[in-house]
Short mmCIF file of C-alpha atoms and ligand atoms in Angstrom, two decimals:
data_model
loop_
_atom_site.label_atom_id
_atom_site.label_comp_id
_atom_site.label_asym_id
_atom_site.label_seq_id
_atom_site.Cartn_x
_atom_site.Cartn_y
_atom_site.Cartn_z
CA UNK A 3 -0.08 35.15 7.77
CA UNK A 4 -0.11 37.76 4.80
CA UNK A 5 1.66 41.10 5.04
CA UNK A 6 -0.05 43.64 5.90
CA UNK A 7 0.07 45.83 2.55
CA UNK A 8 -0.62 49.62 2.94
CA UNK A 9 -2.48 52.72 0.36
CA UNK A 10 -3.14 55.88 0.19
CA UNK A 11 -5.12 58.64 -2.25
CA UNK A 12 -3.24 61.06 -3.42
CA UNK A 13 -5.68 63.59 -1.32
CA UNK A 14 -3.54 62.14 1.54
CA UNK A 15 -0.60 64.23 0.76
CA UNK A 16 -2.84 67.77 0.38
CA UNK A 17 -1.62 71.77 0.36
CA UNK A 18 -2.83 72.28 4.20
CA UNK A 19 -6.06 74.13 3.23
CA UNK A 20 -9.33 73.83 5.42
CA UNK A 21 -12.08 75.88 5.82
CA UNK A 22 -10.67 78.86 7.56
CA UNK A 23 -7.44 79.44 5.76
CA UNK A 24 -6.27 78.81 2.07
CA UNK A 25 -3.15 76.23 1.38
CA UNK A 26 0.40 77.00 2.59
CA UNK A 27 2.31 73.80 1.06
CA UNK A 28 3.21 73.51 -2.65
CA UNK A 29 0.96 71.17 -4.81
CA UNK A 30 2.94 68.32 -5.55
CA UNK A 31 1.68 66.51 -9.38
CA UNK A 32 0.37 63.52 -9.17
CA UNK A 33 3.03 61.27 -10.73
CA UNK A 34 5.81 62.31 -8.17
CA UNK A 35 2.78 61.29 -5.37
CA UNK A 36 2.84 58.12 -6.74
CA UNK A 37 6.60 57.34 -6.82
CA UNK A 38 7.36 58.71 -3.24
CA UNK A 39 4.25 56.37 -2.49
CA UNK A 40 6.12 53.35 -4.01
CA UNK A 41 9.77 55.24 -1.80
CA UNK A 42 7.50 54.92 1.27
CA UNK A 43 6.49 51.49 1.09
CA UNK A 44 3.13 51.81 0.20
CA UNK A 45 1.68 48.97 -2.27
CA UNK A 46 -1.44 50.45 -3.94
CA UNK A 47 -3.23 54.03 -5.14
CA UNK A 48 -6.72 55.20 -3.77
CA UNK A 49 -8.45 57.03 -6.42
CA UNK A 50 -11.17 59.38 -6.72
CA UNK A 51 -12.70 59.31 -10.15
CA UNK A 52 -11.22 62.34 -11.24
CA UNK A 53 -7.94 62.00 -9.31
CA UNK A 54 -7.25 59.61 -12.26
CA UNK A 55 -9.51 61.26 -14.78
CA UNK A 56 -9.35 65.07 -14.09
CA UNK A 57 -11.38 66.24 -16.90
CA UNK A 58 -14.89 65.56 -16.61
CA UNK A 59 -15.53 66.75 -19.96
CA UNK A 60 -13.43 64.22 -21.48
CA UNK A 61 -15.64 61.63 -24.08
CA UNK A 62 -15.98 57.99 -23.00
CA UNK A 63 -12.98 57.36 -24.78
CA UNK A 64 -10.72 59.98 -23.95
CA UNK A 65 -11.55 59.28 -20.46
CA UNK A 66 -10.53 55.73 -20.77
CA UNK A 67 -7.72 55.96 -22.99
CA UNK A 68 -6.27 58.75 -19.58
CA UNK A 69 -7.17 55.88 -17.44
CA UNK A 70 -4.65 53.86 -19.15
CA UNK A 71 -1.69 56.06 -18.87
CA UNK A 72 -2.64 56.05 -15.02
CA UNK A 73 -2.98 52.42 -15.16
CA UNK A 74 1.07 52.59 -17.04
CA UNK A 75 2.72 54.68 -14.56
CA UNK A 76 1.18 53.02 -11.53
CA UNK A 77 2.62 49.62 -13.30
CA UNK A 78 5.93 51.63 -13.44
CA UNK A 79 6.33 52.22 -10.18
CA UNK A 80 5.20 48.76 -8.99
CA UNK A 81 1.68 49.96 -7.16
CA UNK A 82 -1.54 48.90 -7.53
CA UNK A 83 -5.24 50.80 -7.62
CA UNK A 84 -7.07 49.74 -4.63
CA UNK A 85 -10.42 51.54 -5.44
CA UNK A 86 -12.34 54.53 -7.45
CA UNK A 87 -14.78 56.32 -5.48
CA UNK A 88 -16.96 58.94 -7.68
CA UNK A 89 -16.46 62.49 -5.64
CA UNK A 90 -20.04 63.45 -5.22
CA UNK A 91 -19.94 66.24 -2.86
CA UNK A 92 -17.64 68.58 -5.07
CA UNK A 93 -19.58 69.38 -7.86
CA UNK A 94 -22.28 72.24 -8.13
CA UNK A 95 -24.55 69.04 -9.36
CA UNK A 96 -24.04 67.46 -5.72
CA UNK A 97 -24.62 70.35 -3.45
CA UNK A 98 -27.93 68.98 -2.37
CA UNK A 99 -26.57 65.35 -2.42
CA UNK A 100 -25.52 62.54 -4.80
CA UNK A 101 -27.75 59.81 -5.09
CA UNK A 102 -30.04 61.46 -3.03
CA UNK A 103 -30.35 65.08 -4.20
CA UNK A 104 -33.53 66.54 -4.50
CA UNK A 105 -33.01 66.78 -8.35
CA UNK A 106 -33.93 64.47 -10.62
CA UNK A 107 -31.16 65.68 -13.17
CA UNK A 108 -28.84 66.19 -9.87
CA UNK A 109 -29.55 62.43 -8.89
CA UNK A 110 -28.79 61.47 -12.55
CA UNK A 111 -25.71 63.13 -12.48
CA UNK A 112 -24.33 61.27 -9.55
CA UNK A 113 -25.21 57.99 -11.56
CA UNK A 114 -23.22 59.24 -14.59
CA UNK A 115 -20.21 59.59 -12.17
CA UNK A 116 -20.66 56.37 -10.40
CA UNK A 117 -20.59 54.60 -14.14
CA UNK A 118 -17.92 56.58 -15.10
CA UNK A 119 -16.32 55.17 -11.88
CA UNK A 120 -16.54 51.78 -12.94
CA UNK A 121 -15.27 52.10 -16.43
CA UNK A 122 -12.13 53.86 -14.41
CA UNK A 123 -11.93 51.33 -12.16
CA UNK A 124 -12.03 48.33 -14.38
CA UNK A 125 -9.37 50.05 -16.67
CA UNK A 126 -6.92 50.13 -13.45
CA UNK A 127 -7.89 47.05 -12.83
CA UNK A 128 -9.99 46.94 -9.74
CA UNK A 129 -13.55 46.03 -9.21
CA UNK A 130 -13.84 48.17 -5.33
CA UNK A 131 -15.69 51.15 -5.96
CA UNK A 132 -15.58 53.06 -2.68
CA UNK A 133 -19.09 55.17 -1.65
CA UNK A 134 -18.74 57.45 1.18
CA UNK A 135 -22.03 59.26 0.62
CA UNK A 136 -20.60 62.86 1.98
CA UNK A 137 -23.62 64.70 1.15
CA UNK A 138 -26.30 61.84 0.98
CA UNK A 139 -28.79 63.50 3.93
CA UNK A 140 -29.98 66.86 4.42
CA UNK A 141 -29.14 70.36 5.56
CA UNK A 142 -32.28 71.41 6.03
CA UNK A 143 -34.40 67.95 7.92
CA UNK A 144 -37.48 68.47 5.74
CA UNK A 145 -36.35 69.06 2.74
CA UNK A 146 -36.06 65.24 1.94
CA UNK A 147 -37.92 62.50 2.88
CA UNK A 148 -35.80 60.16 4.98
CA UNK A 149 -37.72 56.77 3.02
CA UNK A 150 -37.28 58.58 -0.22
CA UNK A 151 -33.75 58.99 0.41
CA UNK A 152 -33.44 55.23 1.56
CA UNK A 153 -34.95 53.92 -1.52
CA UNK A 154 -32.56 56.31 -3.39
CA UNK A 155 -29.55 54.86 -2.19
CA UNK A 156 -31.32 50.82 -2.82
CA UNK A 157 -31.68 52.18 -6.57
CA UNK A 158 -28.22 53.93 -6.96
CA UNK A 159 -26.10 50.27 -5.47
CA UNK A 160 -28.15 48.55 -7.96
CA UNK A 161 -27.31 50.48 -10.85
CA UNK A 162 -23.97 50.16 -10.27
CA UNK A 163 -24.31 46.35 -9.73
CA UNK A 164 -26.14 46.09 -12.65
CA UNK A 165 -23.79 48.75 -14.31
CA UNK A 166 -20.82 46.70 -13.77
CA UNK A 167 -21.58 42.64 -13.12
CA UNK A 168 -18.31 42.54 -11.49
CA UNK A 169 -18.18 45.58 -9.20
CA UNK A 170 -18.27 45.38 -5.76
CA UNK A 171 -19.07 48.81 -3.74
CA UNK A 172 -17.55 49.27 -0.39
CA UNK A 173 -19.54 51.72 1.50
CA UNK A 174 -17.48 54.22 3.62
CA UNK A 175 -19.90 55.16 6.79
CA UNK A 176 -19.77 58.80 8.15
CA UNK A 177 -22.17 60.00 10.52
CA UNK A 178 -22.08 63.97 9.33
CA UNK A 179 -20.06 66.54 7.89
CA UNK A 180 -20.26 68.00 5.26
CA UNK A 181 -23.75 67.03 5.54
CA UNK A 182 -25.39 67.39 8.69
CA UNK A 183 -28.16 64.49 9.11
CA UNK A 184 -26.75 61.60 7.02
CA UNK A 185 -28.97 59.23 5.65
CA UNK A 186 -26.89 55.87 6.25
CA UNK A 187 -24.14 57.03 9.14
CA UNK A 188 -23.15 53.81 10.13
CA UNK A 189 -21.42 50.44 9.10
CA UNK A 190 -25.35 48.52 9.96
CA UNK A 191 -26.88 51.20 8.01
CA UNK A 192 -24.24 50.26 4.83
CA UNK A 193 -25.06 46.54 5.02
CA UNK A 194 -29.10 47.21 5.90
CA UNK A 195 -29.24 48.96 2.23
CA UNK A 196 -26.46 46.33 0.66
CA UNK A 197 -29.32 43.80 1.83
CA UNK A 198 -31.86 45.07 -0.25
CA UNK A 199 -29.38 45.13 -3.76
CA UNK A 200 -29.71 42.75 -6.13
CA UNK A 201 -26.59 41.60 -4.60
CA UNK A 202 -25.68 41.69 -0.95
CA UNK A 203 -22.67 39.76 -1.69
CA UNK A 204 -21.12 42.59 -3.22
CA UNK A 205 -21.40 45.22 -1.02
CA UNK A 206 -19.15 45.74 1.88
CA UNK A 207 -17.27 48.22 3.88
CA UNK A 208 -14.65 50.62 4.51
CA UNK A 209 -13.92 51.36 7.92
CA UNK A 210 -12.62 54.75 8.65
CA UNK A 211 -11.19 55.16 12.59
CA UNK A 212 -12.63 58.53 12.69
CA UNK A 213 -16.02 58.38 11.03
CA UNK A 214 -16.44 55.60 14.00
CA UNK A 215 -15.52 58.05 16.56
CA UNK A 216 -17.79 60.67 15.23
CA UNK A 217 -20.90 58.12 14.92
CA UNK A 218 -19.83 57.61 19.14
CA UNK A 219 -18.84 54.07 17.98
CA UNK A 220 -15.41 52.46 18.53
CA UNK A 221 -13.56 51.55 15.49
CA UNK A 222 -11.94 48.31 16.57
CA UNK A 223 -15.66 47.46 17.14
CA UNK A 224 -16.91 48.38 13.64
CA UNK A 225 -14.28 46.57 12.10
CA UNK A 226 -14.72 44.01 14.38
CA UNK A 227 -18.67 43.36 13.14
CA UNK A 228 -17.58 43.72 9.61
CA UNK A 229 -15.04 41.33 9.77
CA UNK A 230 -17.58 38.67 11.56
CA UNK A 231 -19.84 39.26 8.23
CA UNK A 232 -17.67 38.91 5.94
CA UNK A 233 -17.37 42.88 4.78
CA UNK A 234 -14.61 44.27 5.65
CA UNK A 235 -12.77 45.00 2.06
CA UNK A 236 -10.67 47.86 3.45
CA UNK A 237 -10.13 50.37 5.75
CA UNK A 238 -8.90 53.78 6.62
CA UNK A 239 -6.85 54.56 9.26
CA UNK A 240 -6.28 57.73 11.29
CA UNK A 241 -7.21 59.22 14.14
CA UNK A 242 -9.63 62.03 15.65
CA UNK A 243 -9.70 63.34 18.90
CA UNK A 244 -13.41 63.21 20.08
CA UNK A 245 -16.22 64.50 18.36
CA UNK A 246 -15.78 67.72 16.34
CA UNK A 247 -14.82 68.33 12.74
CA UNK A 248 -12.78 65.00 10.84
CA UNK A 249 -9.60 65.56 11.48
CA UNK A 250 -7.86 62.80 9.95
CA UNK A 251 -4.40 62.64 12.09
CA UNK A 252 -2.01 60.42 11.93
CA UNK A 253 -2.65 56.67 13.22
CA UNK A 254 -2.37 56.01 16.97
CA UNK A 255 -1.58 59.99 18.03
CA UNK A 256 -5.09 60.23 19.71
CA UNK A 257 -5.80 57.21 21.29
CA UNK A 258 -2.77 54.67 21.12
CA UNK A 259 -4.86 51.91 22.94
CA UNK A 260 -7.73 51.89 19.83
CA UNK A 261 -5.54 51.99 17.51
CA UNK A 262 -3.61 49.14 19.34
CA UNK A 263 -6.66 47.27 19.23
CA UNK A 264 -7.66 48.28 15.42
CA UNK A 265 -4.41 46.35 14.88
CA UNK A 266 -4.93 43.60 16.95
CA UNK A 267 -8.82 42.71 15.33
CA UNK A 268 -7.20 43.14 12.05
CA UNK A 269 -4.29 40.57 12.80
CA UNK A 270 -6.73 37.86 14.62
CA UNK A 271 -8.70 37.96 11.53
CA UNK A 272 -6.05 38.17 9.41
CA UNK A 273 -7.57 40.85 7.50
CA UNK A 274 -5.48 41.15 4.38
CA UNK A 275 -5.61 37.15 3.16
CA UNK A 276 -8.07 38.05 0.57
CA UNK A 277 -6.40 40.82 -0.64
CA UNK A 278 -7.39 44.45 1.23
CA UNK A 279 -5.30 46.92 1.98
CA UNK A 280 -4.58 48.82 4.83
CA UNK A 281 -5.42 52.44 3.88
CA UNK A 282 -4.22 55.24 5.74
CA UNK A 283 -6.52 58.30 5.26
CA UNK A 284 -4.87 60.79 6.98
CA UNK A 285 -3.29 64.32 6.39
CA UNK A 286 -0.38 66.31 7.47
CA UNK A 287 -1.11 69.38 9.89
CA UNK A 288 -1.00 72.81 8.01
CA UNK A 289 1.92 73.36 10.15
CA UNK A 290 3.83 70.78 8.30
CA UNK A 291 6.70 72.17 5.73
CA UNK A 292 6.80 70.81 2.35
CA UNK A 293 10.00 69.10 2.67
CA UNK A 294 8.70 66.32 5.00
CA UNK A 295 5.03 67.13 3.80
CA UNK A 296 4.86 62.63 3.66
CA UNK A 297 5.72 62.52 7.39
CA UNK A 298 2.38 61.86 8.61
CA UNK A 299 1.91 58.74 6.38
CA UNK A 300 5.72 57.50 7.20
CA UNK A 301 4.09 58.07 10.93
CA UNK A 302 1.24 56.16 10.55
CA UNK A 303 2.32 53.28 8.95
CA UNK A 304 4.99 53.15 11.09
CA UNK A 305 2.79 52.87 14.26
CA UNK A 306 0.74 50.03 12.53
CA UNK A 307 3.74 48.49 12.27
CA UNK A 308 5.09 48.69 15.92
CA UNK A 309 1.27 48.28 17.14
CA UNK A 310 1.31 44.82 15.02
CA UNK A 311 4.69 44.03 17.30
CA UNK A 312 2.84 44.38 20.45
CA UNK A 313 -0.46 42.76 19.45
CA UNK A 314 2.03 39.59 18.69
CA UNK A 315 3.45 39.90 22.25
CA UNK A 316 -0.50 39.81 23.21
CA UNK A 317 -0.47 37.06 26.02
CA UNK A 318 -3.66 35.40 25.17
CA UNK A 319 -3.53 32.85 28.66
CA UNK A 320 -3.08 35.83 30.48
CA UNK A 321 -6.12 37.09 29.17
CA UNK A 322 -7.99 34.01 29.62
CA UNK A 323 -6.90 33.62 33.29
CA UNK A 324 -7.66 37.49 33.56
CA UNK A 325 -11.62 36.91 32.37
CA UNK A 326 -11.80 33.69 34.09
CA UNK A 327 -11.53 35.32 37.26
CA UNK A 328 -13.30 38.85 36.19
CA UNK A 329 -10.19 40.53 37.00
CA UNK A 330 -10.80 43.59 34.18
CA UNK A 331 -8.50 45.60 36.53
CA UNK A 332 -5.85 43.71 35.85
CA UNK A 333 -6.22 42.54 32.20
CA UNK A 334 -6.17 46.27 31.26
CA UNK A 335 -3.08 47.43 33.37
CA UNK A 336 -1.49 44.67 31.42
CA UNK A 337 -2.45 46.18 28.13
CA UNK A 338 -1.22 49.80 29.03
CA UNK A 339 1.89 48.32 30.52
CA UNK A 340 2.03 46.32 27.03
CA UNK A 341 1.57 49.88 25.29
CA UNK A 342 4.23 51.45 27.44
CA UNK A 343 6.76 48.94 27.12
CA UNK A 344 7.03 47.69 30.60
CA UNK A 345 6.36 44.07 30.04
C1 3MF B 5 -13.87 61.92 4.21
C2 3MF B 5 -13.10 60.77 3.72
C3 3MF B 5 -12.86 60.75 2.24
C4 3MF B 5 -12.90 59.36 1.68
C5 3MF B 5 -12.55 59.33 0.24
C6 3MF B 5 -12.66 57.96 -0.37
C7 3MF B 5 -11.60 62.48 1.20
O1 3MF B 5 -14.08 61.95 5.54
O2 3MF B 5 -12.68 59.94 4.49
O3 3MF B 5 -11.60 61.35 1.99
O4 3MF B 5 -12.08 58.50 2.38
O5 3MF B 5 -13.41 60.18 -0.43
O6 3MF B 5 -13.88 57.41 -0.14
MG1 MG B 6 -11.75 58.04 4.38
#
């Protein structure tokens, strides 16, 4: 059984800002991120594109030549990149969309930054490039046409599987916000379009526990069908508490029997044997102070890791005596007596 080996983006440890108040924690630089990520435990570095390559006006090989120094300091301190994913929802060129913006020199745009993506990526020495299409959908339901938009996405995986031969793209579902009506909300959606690529076998998914809950879905569930296919090259922990804005809390604090059974699909597939991490995208409360501003990923790793202890207790005759006999009653007191540590 491999460990279970854990990531995060340096976005995970963030100044507390959100939409209705600025930032109240100091902005930590990058390279002390990435050695209290190796102090915590953690075993690999989520990227955006220009996390590792702030300057988008860099030349191809400036850019590359900064990728290197990131790819030197992450050696330093023993971690790993896990993925790039090109931020398309943060430029002026993406407010309509990425791949799909209305555009043509918008949607071109959002190309150039998936490329640039790759050549990032394959400098730290990954081939995951991670897509969660943030504004790929409208505002405003007919200003785009919903096949358009579909054939937009088919085109954009291509080019970067054509871009980059090795490159796999691991789509990251969300169902809205900050667009309202996305195009391709769910994990089925992801793989639909992946099946149309010149390669299906190299696109896949990233679960995220919340995105789940906001598409209505259950998480254990999405990972669950991704694992049966084959797909699931990583995934993002957290937690949200029902369906309003993406909260990303820490792991388990929601809804400890999901998470409990996030775990428990991941460890009976033994998720992890090819190589995926365990991400945890989550973010500290603005409440938080800055000296224990890496609490909530301590947190959350550390109820992954007491979860796993509990899914091992998991007495599977139990279970099969318990669905034998229909008794559901039963079979689930066990479980929250499991969770509560009275058996
Ligand atoms: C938004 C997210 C994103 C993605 C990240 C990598 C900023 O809901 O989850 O976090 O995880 O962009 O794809
Ligand atoms: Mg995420």
């Amino acid at each position: 059984m491999a460990k279970f080996r854990f990531t995060a983006g340096p976005w995970n440890v963030h100044e507390g800002n959100e939409t209705f108040g600025p930032g109240n924690r100091k902005s930590i630089p990058f390279e002390e991120k990435v050695a209290k990520f190796a102090e915590i435990g953690l075993s690999a570095v989520q990227f955006h594109d220009d996390d590792a390559v702030p300057d988008l006006s860099l030349n191809e090989k400036q850019t590359l030549d900064y990728a290197k120094d990131v790819k030197a300091l992450l050696d330093k301190h023993g971690l790993a990149a896990e993925f790039v994913a090109p931020r398309l929802w943060f430029d002026y060129h993406t407010n309509d969309g990425g791949f799909t913006a209305s555009l043509k020199e918008d949607r071109e745009y959002a190309l150039w930054r998936a490329r640039r993506s790759c050549d990032i990526a394959k400098v730290l020495g990954t081939d995951k490039i991670v897509l969660w299409l943030a504004r790929e959908g409208t505002l405003c339901a007919e200003s785009k046409s919903p096949v358009e938009m579909t054939r937009n996405l088919i085109d954009a995986f291509n080019h970067i599987l054509t871009y980059r031969e090795d490159a796999r793209i691991l789509v990251e579902p969300k169902p809205n916000e900050p667009i309202d009506r996305s195009i391709s909300g769910t994990a089925g959606h992801a793989l639909a379009i992946g099946a149309q690529t010149v390669d299906p076998s190299r696109v896949g998914l990233c679960i995220e526990t919340a995105h789940s809950v906001l598409a209505g879905l259950d998480p254990a569930n999405d990972m669950g069908f991704a694992l049966a296919l084959g797909k699931l090259w990583s995934v993002h922990l957290n937690d949200q508490n029902g369906c309003r804005y993406d909260q990303d809390k820490s792991f388990g604090v929601e809804n400890l029997r999901n998470a409990f059974n996030q775990v428990k699909v991941l460890y009976e597939n033994n998720y992890g044997e090819n190589g995926e991490y365990v991400g945890l995208d989550v973010k500290a409360m603005r409440t938080q102070k800055d000296d224990d501003c890496y609490r909530h990923l301590i947190n959350s790793k550390r109820t992954f890791e007491l979860l796993l202890e509990k899914v091992k207790k998991f007495d599977y005759e139990f279970q099969k005596e318990c669905v034998r006999t229909q008794n559901f009653e039963k079979l689930e007191m066990y479980v929250l007596e499991l969770l509560m540590g009275v058996n």
